[in-house]
Coordinates of C-alpha atoms and ligand atoms in Angstrom, one line a residue:
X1 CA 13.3 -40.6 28.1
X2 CA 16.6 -40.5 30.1
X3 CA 17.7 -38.2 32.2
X4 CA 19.6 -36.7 28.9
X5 CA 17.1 -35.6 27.3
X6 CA 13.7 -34.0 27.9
X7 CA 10.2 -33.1 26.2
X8 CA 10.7 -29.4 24.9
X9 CA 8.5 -27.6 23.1
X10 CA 10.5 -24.6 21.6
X11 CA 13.5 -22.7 22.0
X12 CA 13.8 -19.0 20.8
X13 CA 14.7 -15.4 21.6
X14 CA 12.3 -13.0 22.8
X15 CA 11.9 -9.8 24.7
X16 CA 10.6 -10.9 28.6
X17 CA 7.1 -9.7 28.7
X18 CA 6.4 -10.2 32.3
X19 CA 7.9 -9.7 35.9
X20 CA 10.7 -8.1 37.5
X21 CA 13.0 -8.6 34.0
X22 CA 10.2 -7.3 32.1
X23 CA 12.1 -5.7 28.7
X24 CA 14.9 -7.8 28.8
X25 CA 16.1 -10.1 26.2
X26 CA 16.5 -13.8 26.9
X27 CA 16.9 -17.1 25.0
X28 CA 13.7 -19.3 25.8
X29 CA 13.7 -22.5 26.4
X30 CA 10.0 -23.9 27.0
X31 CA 9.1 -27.4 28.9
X32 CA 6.5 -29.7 27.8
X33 CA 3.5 -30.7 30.4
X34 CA 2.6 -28.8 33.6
X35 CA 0.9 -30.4 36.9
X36 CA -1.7 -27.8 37.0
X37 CA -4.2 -26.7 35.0
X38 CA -5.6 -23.1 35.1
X39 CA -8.2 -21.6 33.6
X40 CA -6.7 -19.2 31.6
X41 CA -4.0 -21.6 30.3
X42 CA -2.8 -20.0 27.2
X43 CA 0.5 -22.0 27.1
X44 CA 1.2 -24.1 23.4
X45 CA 1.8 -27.7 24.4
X46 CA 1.1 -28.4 27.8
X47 CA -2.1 -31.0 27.0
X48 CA 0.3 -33.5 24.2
X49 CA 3.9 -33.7 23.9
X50 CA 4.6 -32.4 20.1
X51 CA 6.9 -34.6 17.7
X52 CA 9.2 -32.0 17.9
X53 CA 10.6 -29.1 19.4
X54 CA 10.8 -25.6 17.2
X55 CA 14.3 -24.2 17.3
X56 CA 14.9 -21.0 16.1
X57 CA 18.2 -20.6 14.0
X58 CA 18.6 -16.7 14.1
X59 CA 17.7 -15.4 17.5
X60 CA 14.6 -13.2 17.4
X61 CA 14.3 -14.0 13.3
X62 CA 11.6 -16.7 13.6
X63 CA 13.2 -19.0 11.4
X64 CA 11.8 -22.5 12.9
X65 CA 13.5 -25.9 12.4
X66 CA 12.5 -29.3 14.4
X67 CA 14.1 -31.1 16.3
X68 CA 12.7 -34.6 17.4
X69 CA 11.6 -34.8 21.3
X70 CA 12.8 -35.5 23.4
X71 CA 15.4 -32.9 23.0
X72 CA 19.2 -33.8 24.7
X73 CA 21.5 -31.2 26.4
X74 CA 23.8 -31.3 23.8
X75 CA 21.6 -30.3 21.0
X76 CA 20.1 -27.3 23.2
X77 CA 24.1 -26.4 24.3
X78 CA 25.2 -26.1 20.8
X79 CA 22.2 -23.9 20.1
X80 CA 22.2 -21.4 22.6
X81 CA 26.4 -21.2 22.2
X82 CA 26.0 -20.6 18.5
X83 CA 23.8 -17.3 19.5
X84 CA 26.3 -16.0 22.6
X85 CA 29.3 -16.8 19.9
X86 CA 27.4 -15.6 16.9
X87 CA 25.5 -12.5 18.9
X88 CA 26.9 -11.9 21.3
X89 CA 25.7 -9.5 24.4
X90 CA 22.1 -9.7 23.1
X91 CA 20.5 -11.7 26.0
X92 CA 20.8 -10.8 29.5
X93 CA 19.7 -14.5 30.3
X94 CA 18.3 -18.1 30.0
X95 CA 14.3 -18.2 30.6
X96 CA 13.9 -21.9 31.6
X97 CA 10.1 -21.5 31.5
X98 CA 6.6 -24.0 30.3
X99 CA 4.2 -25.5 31.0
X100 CA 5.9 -27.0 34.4
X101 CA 9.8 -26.9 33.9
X102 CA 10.4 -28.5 37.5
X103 CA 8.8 -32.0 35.9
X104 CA 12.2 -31.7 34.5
X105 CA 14.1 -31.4 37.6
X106 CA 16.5 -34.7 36.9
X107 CA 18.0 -33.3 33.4
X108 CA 18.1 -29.7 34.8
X109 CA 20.2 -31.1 37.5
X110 CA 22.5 -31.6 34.3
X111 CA 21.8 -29.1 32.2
X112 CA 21.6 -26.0 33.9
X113 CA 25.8 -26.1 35.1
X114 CA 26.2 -26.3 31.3
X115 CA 24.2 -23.9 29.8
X116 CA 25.0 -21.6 33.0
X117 CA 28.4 -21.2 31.8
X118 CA 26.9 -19.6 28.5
X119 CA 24.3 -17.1 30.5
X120 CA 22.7 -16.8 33.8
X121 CA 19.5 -18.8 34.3
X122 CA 15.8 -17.6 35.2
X123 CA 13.7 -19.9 36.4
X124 CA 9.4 -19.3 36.0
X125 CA 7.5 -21.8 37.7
X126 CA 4.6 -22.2 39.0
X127 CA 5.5 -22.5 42.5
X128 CA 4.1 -25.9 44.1
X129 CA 7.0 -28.2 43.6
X130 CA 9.2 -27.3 46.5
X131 CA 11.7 -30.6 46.6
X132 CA 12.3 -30.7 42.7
X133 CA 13.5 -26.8 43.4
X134 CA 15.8 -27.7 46.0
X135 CA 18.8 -29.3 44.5
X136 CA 18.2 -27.2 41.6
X137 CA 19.5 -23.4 43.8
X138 CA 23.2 -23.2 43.3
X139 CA 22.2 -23.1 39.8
X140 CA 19.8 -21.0 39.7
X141 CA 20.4 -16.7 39.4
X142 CA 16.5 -15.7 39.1
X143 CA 13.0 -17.5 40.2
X144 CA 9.8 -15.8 39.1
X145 CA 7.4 -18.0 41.1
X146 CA 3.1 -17.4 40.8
X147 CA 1.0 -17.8 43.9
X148 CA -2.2 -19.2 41.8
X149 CA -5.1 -17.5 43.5
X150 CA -8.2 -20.0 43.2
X151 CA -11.3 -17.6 41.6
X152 CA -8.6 -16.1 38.8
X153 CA -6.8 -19.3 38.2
X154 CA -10.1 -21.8 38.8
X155 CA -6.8 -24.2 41.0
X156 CA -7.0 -25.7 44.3
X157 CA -6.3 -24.4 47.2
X158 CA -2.3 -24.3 47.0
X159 CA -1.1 -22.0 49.7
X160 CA 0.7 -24.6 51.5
X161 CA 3.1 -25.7 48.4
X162 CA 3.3 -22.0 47.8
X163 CA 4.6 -21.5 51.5
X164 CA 6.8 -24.6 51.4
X165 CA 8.6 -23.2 47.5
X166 CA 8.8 -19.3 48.4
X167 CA 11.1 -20.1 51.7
X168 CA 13.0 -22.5 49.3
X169 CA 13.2 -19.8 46.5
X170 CA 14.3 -17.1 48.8
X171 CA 18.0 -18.6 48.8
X172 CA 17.8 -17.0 45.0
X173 CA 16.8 -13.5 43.8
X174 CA 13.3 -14.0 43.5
X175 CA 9.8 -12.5 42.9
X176 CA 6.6 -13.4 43.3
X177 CA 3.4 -13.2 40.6
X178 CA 0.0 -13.1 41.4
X179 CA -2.5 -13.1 38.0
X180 CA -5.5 -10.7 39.0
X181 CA -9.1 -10.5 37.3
X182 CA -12.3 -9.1 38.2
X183 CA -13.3 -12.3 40.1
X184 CA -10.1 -11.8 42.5
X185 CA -11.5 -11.4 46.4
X186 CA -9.5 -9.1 48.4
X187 CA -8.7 -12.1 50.7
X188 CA -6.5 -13.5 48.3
X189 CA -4.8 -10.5 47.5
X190 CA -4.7 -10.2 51.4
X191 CA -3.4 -14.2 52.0
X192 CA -0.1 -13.5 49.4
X193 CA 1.3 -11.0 51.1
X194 CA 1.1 -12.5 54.8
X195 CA 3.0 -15.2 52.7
X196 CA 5.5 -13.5 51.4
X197 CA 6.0 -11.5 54.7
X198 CA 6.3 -15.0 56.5
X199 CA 9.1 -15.2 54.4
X200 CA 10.6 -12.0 53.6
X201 CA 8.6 -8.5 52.7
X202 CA 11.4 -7.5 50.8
X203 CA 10.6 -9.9 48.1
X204 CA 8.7 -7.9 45.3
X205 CA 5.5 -8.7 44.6
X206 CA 4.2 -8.4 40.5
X207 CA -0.1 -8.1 40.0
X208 CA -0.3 -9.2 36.7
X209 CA -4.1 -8.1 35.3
X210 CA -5.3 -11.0 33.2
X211 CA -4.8 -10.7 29.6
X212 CA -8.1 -11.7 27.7
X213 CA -8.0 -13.3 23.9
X214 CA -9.1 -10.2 22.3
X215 CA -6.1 -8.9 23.9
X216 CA -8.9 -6.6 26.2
X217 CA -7.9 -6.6 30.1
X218 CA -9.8 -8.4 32.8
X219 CA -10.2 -6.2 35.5
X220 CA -11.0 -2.3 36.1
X221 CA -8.4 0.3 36.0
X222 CA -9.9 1.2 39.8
X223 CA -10.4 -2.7 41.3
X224 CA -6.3 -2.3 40.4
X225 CA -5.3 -0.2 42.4
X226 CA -7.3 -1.1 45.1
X227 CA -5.7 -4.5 45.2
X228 CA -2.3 -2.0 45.0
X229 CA -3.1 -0.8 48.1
X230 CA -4.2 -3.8 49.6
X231 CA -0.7 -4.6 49.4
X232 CA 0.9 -2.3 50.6
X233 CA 2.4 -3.8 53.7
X234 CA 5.1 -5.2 51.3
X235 CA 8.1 -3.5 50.3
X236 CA 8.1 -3.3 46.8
X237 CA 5.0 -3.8 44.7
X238 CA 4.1 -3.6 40.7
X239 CA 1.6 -3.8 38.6
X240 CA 2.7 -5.0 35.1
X241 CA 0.2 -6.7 32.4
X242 CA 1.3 -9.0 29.8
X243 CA 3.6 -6.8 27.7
X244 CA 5.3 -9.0 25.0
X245 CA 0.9 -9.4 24.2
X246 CA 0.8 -6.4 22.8
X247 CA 4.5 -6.1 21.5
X248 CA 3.8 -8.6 19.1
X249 CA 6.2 -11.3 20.8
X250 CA 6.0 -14.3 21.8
Ligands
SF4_301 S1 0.9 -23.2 35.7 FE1 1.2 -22.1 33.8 S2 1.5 -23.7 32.2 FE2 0.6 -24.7 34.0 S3 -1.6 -24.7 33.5 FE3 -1.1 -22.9 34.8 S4 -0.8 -21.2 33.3 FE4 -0.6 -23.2 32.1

């Protein structure tokens, strides 16, 4: 694979379920592979490369073609300027999103100042790969970054990447997202927001209460707002679940 080209998994156009852009529409663009692995993974693709990646002719119409991986700029460019030419004002932005899309950080180096000229660019990561964010700012408008707490997420201890990404990330608008369940200690909850005060209180904060397969929702009504108010020593912070789960979106 050169620098070209990358393993994608599928591009289409969906309503953002999640964060601080919650609502808004955006043209998807998922990475293949992730250096983590959490426990409640739910991501397609992140364990095997697949042949190809799924494009989605009409945006939002589900109408799948394939495209051999790995995937060039060119192909993805052509794609996402046939919807802003064909559609145009539907998306409010690019959601450059996996799996792990800063194992990518070579070709977004090239891609992003081209597909940047179409729409601005949200970056979701998972916030532990600090030097492959760096050169990546000037293109970047929005960073949704996790803080994976270790009983939710069953990862390592990763507070030190965290640390090292956030102060990175807060060149950029940028937001922090910490998935909650019933297992989550109140140190945790406790630990994230001395980081993101380190750094900058005004940086919002999202508690995102785990999403189960049956769609049911793993933690109490009452342990969530406790963790609220744990919080609280942080400007801004909200509580919003999975939403494009229950939507029907992907
Ligand atoms: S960081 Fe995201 S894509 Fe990677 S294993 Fe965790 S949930 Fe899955």
């Amino acid at each position: 694979m050169n620098s070209g080209s990358a393993s994608m998994v599928e591009c289409f156009s969906s309503i953002q379920g999640e964060g601080v852009l919650v609502g808004l529409r955006q043209a998807f663009l998922r990475f293949s592979g992730c250096n983590l692995s959490c426990s409640f993974c739910d991501t397609p693709g992140m364990t095997r490369v697949p042949d190809e990646c799924l494009f989605e002719l009409t945006p939002g119409r589900r109408d799948f073609f394939g495209v051999p991986n790995p995937v060039a700029c060119d192909r993805l460019f052509s794609l996402i300027q046939s919807w802003t030419v064909g559609w145009p004002g539907i998306h409010h932005s690019i959601s450059v999103t996996g799996g792990e899309p800063l194992l990518y950080a070579a070709q977004l180096l090239e891609w992003l100042p081209r597909l940047r000229e179409l729409l601005p660019i949200y970056l979701e990561t998972n916030g532990t790969l600090s030097d492959a964010l760096s050169p990546l700012i000037p293109h970047l408008d929005y960073i949704g970054m996790d803080i994976k707490l270790p009983s939710a997420s069953g990862c390592p201890d990763l507070w030190q990447e965290h640390r090292a990404f956030l102060k990175v990330a807060s060149q950029r608008s940028v937001f922090v997202k910490v998935v909650i369940d019933q297992s989550t200690e109140e140190w945790e909850i406790e630990r994230s927001c001395a980081l993101i005060a380190e750094v900058d209180r005004a940086i919002p904060l999202i508690l995102q209460p785990m999403t189960l397969p049956d769609g049911s929702i793993a933690i109490s009504p009452l342990r969530t707002l406790q963790f609220q108010e744990l919080a609280s020593g942080l400007n801004e912070v909200r509580v919003i679940p999975q939403t494009h789960k229950f939507m029907g979106q992907l």
